[in-house]
PDB file of C-alpha atoms in Angstrom:
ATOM      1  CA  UNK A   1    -236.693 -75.710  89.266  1.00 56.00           C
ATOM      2  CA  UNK A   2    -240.110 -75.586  90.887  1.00 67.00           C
ATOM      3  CA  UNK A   3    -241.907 -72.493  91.152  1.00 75.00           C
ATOM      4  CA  UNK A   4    -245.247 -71.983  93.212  1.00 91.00           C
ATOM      5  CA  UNK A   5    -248.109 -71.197  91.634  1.00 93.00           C
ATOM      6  CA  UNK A   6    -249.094 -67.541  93.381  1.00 96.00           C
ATOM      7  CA  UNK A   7    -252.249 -65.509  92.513  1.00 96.00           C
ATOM      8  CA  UNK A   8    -253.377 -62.924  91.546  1.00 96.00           C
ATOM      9  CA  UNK A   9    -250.208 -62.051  89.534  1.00 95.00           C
ATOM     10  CA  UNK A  10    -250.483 -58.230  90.117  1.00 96.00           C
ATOM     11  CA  UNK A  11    -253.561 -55.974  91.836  1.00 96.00           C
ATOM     12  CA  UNK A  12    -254.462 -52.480  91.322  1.00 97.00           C
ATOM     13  CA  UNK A  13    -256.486 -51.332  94.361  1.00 96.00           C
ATOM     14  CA  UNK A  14    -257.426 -48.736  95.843  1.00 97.00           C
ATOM     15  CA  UNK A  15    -256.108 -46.992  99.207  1.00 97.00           C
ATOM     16  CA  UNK A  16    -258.408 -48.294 102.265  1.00 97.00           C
ATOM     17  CA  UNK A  17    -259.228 -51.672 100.574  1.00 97.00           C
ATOM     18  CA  UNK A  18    -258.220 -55.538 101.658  1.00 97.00           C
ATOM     19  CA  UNK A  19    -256.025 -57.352  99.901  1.00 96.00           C
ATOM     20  CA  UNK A  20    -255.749 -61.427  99.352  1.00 97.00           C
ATOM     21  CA  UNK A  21    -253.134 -63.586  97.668  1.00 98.00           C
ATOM     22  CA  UNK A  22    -252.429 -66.960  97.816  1.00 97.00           C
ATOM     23  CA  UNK A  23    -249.866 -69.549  97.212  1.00 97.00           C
ATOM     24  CA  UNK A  24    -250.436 -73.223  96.013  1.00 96.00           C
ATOM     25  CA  UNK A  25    -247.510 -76.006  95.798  1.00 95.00           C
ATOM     26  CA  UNK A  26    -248.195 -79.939  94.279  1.00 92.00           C
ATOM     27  CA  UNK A  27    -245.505 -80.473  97.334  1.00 91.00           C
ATOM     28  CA  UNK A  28    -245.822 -80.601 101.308  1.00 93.00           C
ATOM     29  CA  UNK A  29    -243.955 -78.002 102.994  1.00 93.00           C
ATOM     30  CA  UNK A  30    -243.267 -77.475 106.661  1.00 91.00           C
ATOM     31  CA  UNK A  31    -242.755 -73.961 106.226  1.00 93.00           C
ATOM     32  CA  UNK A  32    -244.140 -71.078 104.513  1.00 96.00           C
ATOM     33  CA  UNK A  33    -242.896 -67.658 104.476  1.00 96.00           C
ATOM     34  CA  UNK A  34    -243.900 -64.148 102.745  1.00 98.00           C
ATOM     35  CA  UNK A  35    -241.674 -61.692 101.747  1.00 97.00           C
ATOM     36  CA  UNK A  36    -242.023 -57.931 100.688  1.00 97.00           C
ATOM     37  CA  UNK A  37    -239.855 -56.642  97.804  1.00 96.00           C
ATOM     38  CA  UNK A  38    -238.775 -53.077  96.619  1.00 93.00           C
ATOM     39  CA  UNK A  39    -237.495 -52.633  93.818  1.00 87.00           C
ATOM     40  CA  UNK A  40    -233.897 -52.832  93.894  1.00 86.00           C
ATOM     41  CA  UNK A  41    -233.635 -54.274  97.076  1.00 91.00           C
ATOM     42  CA  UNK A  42    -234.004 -57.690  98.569  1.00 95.00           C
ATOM     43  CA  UNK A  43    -236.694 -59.546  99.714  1.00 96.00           C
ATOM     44  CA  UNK A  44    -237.979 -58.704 103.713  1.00 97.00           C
ATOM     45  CA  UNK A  45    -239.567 -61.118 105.746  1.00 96.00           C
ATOM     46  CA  UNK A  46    -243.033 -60.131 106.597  1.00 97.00           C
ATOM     47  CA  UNK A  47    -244.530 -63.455 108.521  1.00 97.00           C
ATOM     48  CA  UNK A  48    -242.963 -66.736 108.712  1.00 96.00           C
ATOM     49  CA  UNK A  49    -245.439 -70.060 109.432  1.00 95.00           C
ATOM     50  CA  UNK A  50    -244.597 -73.630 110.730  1.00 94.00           C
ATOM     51  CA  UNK A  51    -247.288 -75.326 111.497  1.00 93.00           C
ATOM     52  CA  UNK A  52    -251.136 -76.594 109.359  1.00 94.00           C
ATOM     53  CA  UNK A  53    -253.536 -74.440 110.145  1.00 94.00           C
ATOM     54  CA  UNK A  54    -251.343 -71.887 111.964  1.00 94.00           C
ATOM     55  CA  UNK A  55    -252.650 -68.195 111.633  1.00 97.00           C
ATOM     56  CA  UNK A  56    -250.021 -65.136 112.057  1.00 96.00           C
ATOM     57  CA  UNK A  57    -250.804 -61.583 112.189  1.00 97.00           C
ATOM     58  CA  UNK A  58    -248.185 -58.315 112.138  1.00 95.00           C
ATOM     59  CA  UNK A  59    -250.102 -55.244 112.213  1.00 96.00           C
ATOM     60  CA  UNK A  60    -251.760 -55.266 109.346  1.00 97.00           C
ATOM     61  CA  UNK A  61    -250.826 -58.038 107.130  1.00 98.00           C
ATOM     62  CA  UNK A  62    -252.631 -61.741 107.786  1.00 98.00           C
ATOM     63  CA  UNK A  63    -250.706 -65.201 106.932  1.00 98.00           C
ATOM     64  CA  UNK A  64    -252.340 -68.626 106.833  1.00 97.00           C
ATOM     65  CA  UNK A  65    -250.451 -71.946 107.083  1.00 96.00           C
ATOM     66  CA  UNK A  66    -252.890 -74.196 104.996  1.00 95.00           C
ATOM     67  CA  UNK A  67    -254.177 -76.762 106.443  1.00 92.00           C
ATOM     68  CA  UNK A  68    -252.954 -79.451 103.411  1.00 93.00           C
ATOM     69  CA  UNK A  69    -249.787 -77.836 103.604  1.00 92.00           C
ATOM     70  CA  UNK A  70    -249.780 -77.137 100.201  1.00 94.00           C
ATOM     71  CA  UNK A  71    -250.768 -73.376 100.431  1.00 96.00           C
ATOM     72  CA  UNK A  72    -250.476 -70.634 101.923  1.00 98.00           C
ATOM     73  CA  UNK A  73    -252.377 -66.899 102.143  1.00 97.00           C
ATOM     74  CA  UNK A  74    -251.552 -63.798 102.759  1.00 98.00           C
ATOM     75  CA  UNK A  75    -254.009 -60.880 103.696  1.00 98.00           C
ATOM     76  CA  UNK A  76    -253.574 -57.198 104.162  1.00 98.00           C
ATOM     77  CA  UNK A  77    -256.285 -55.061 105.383  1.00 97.00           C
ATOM     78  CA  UNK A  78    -256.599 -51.796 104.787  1.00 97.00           C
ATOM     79  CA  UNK A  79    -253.956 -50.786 102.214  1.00 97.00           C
ATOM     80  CA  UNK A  80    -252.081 -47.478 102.355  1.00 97.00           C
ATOM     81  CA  UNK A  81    -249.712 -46.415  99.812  1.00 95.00           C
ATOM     82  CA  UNK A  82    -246.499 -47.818 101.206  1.00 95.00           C
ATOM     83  CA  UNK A  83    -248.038 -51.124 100.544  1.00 97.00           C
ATOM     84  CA  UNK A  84    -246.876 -50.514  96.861  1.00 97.00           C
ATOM     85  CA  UNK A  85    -244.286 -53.924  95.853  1.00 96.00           C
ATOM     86  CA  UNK A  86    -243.970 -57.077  94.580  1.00 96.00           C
ATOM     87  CA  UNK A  87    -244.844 -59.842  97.271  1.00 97.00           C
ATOM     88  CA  UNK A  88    -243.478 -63.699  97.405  1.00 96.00           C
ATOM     89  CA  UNK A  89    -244.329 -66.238  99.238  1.00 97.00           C
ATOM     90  CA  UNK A  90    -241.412 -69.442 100.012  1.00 96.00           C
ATOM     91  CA  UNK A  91    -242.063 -72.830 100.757  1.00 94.00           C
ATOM     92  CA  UNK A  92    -239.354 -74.654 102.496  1.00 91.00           C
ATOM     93  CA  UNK A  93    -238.799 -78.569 103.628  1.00 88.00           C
ATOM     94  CA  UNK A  94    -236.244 -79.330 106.088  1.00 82.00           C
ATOM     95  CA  UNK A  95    -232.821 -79.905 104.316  1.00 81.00           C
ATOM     96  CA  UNK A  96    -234.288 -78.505 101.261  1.00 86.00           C
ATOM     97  CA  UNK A  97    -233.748 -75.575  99.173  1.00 89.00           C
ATOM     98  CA  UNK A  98    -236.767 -73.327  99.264  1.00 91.00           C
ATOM     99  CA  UNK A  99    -239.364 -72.733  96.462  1.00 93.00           C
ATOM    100  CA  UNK A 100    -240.681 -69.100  95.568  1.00 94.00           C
ATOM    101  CA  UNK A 101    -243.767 -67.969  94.345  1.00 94.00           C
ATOM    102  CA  UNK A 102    -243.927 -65.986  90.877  1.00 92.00           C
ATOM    103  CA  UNK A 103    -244.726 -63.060  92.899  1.00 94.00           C
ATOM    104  CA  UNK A 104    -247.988 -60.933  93.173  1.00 96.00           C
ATOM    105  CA  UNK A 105    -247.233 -56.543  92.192  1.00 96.00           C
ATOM    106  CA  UNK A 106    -249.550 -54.534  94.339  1.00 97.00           C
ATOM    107  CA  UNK A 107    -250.326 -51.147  93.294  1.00 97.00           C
ATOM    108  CA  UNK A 108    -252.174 -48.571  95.794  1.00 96.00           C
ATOM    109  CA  UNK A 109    -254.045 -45.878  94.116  1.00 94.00           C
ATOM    110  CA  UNK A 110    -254.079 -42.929  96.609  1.00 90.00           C
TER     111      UNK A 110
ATOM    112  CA  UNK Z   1    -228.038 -57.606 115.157  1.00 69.00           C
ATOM    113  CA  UNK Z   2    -226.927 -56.239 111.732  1.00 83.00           C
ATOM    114  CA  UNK Z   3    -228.532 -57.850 108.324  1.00 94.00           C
ATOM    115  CA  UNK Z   4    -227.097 -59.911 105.877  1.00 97.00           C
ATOM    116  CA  UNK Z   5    -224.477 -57.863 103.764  1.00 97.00           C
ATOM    117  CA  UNK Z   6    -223.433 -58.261 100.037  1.00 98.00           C
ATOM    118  CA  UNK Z   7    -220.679 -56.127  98.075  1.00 97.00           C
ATOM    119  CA  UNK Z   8    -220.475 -55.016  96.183  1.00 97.00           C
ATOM    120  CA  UNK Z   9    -224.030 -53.353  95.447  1.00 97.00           C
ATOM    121  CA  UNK Z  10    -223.398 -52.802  91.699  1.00 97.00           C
ATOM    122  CA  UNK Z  11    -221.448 -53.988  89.444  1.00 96.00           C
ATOM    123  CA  UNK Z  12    -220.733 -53.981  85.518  1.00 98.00           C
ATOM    124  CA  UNK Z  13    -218.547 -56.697  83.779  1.00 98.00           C
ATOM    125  CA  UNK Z  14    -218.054 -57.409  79.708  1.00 98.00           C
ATOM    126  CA  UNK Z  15    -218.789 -60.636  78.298  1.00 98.00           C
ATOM    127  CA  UNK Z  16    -216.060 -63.341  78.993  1.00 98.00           C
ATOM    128  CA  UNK Z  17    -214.709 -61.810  82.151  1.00 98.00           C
ATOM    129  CA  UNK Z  18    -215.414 -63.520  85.557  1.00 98.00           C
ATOM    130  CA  UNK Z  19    -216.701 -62.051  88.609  1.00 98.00           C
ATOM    131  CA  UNK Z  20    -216.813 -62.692  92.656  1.00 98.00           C
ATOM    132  CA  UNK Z  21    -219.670 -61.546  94.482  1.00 98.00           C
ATOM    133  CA  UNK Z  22    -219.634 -61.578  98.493  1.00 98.00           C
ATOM    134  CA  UNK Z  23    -222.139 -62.362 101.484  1.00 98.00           C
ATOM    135  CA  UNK Z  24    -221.455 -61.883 105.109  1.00 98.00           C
ATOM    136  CA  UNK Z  25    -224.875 -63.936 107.029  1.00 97.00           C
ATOM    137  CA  UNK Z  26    -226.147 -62.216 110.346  1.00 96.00           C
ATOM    138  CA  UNK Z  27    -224.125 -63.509 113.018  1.00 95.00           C
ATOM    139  CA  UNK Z  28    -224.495 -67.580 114.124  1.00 93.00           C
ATOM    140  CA  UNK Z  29    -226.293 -67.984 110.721  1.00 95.00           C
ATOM    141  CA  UNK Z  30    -225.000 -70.765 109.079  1.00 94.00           C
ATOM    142  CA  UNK Z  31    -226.536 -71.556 105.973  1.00 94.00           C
ATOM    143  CA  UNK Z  32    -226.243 -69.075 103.258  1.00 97.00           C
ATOM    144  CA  UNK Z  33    -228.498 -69.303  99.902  1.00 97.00           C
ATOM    145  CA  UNK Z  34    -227.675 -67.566  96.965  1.00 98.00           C
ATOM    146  CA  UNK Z  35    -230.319 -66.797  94.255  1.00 97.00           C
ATOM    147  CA  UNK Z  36    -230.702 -65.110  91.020  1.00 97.00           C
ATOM    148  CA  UNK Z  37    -233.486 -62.717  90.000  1.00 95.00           C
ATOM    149  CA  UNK Z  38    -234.626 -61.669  87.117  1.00 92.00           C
ATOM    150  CA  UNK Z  39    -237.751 -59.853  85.913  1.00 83.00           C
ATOM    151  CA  UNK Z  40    -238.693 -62.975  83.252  1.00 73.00           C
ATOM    152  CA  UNK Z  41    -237.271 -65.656  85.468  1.00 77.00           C
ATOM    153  CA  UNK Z  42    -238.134 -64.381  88.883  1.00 83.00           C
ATOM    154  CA  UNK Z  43    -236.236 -65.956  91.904  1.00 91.00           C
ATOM    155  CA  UNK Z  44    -233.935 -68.753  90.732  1.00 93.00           C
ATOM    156  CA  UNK Z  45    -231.957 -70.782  93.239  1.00 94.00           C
ATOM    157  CA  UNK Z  46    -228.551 -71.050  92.536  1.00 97.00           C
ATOM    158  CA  UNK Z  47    -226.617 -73.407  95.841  1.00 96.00           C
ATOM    159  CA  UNK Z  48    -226.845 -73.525  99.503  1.00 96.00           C
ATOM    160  CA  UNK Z  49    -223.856 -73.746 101.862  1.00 96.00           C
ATOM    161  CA  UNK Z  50    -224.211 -74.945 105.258  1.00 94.00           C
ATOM    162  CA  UNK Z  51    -221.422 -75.383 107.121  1.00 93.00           C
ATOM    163  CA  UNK Z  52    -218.377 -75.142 104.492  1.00 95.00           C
ATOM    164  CA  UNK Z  53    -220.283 -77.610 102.338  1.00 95.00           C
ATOM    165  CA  UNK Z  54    -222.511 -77.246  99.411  1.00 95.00           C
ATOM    166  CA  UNK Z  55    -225.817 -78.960 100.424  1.00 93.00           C
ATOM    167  CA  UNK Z  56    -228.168 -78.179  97.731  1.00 93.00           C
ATOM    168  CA  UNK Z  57    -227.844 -77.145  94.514  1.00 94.00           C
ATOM    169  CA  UNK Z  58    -230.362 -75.735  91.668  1.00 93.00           C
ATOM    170  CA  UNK Z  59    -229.754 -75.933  87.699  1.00 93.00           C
ATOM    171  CA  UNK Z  60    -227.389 -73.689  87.003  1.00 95.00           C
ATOM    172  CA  UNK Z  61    -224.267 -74.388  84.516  1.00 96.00           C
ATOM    173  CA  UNK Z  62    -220.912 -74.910  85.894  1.00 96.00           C
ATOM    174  CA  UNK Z  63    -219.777 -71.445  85.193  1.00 97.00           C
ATOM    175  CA  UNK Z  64    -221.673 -70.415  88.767  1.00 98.00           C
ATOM    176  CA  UNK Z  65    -220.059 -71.753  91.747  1.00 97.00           C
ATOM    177  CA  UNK Z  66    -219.371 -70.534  95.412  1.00 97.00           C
ATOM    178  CA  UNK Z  67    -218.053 -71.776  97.962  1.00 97.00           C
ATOM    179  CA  UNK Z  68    -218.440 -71.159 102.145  1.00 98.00           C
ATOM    180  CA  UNK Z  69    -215.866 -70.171 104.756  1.00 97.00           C
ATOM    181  CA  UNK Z  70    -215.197 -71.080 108.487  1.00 96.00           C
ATOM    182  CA  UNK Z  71    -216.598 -67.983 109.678  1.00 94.00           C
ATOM    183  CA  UNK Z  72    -219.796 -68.838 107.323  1.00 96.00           C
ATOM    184  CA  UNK Z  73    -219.063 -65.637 104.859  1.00 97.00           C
ATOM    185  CA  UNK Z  74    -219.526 -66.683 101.269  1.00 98.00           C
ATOM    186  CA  UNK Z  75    -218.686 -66.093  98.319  1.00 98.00           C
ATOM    187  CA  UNK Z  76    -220.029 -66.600  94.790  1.00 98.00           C
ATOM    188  CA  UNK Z  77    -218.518 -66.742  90.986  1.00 98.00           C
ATOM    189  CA  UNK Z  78    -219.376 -66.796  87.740  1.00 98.00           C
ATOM    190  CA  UNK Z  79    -216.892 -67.286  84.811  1.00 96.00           C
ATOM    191  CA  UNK Z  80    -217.056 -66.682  81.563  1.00 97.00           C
ATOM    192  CA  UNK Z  81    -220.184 -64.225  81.815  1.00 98.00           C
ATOM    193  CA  UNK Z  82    -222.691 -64.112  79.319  1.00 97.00           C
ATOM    194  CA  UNK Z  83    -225.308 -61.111  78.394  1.00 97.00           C
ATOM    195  CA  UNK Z  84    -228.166 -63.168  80.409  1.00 95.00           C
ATOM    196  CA  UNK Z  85    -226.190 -62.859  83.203  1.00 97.00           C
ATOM    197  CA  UNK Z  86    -227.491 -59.582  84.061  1.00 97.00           C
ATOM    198  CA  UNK Z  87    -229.332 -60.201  87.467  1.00 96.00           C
ATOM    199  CA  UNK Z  88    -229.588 -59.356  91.317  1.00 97.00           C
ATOM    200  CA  UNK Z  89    -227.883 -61.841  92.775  1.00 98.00           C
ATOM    201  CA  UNK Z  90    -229.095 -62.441  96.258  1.00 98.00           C
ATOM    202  CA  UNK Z  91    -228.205 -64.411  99.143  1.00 98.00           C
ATOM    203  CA  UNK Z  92    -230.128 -65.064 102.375  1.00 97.00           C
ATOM    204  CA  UNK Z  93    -228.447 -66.855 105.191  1.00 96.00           C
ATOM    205  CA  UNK Z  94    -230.484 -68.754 108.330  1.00 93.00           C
ATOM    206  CA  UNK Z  95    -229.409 -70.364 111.767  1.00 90.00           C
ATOM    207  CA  UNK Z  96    -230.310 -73.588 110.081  1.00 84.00           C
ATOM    208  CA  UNK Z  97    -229.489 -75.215 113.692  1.00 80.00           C
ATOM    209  CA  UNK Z  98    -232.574 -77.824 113.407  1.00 76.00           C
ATOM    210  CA  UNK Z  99    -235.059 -76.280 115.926  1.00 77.00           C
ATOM    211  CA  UNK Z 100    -238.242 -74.759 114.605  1.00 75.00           C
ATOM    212  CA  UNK Z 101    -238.262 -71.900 112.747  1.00 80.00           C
ATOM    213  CA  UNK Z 102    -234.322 -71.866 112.568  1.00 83.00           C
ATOM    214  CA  UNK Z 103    -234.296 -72.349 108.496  1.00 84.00           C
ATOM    215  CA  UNK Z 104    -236.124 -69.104 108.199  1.00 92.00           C
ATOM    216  CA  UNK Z 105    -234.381 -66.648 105.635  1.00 94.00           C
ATOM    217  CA  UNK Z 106    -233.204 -63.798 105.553  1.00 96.00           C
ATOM    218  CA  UNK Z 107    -231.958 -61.647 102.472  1.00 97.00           C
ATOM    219  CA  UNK Z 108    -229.442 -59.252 101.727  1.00 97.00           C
ATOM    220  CA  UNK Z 109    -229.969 -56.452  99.660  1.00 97.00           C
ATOM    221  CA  UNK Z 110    -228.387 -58.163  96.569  1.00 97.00           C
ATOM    222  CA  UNK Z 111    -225.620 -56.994  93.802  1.00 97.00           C
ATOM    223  CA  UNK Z 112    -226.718 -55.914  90.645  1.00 97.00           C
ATOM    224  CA  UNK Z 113    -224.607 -57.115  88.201  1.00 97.00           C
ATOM    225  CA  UNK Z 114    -224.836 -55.902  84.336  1.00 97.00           C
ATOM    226  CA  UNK Z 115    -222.522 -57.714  81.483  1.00 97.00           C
ATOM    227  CA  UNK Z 116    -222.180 -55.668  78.474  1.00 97.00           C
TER     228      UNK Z 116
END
């Protein structure tokens, strides 16, 4: 099935610095969402967006519904070490199924 | 509210043998997704049940199938495994009730199944 293209696929940074990925679809969605992963565990919603153009915050972490609809971005400012995981965005059409993003592995170095 | 549940959490099968995995959806959630991951294949979608009925469906063999139960729970099979069916299976269930935002997911912590 489809899979979104999402960049960068993984990130070594260090602790303190910004962080951007992004997600790009050749379809329209209506929503966009970005998950957190451990490994192990499942996915945990971090922001979910609904509308073009619509900009979310929670605490440190930045989402942007693009305004083509066909991508999304995700931005985390200052990175601490619990940052550390694997990172997916979703893009979702009413009645659909929803499409995933390869993923984007963040590493903090302390 | 409590999360979306799955059991068992682990799991290890031989080749040939079937297996039933199980989702309970956060309560009033009635769609429930189920999806397998893989570290080469990422996260593949396997069905969708909404409301007792299968409503979308991704390109997995016949061997994977599931099915949805009045009170929304679901469960999910696989017959006949084979080696690459060593995944996390995860499912993610939504309110799916039309109104905005009501399709957002929300995953369980999966089952981690191994065939040897």
């Amino acid at each position: 099935g489809q899979q979104l293209n999402q960049s960068p696929q993984s990130m070594f940074i260090q602790e303190g610095e910004d962080v951007s990925m992004n997600c790009t679809s050749s379809s329209i969605f209506n929503t966009w969402l970005w998950y957190k992963q451990d490994p192990g565990e499942g996915p945990v919603l971090l922001i979910a967006l609904y509308k073009a153009g619509e900009l979310t915050s929670n605490g440190r972490l930045t989402a942007q519904f693009g305004t083509t609809r066909k991508d999304s971005f995700l931005n985390i400012s200052a990175s601490i070490p619990s940052d550390v995981g694997i990172y997916f965005c979703a893009g979702h059409k009413t009645g659909n199924q929803f499409y995933f993003g390869t993923g984007t592995s963040l590493t903090v170095i302390p | 509210k409590a999360g979306v549940t799955q059991t068992p959490r682990y799991l290890i099968k031989t080749r040939g043998q079937q297996v039933t995995l199980s989702c309970s959806p956060i309560s009033g959630h009635r769609s429930v997704s189920w999806y397998q991951q893989t570290p080469g294949q990422g996260l593949q979608f396997l069905f969708e049940y909404f409301s007792e009925t299968q409503r979308n469906k991704g390109n997995f063999p016949g061997r994977f199938s599931g099915r949805q139960f009045s009170n929304s729970r679901s469960e999910m099979n696989v017959s006949t495994l084979e080696l690459g069916d060593s995944a996390l299976y995860l499912c993610a269930s939504s309110l799916a009730s039309g109104g905005p935002g009501t399709d957002t997911q929300y995953f369980g912590p999966g089952t981690r199944l191994t065939v040897l």
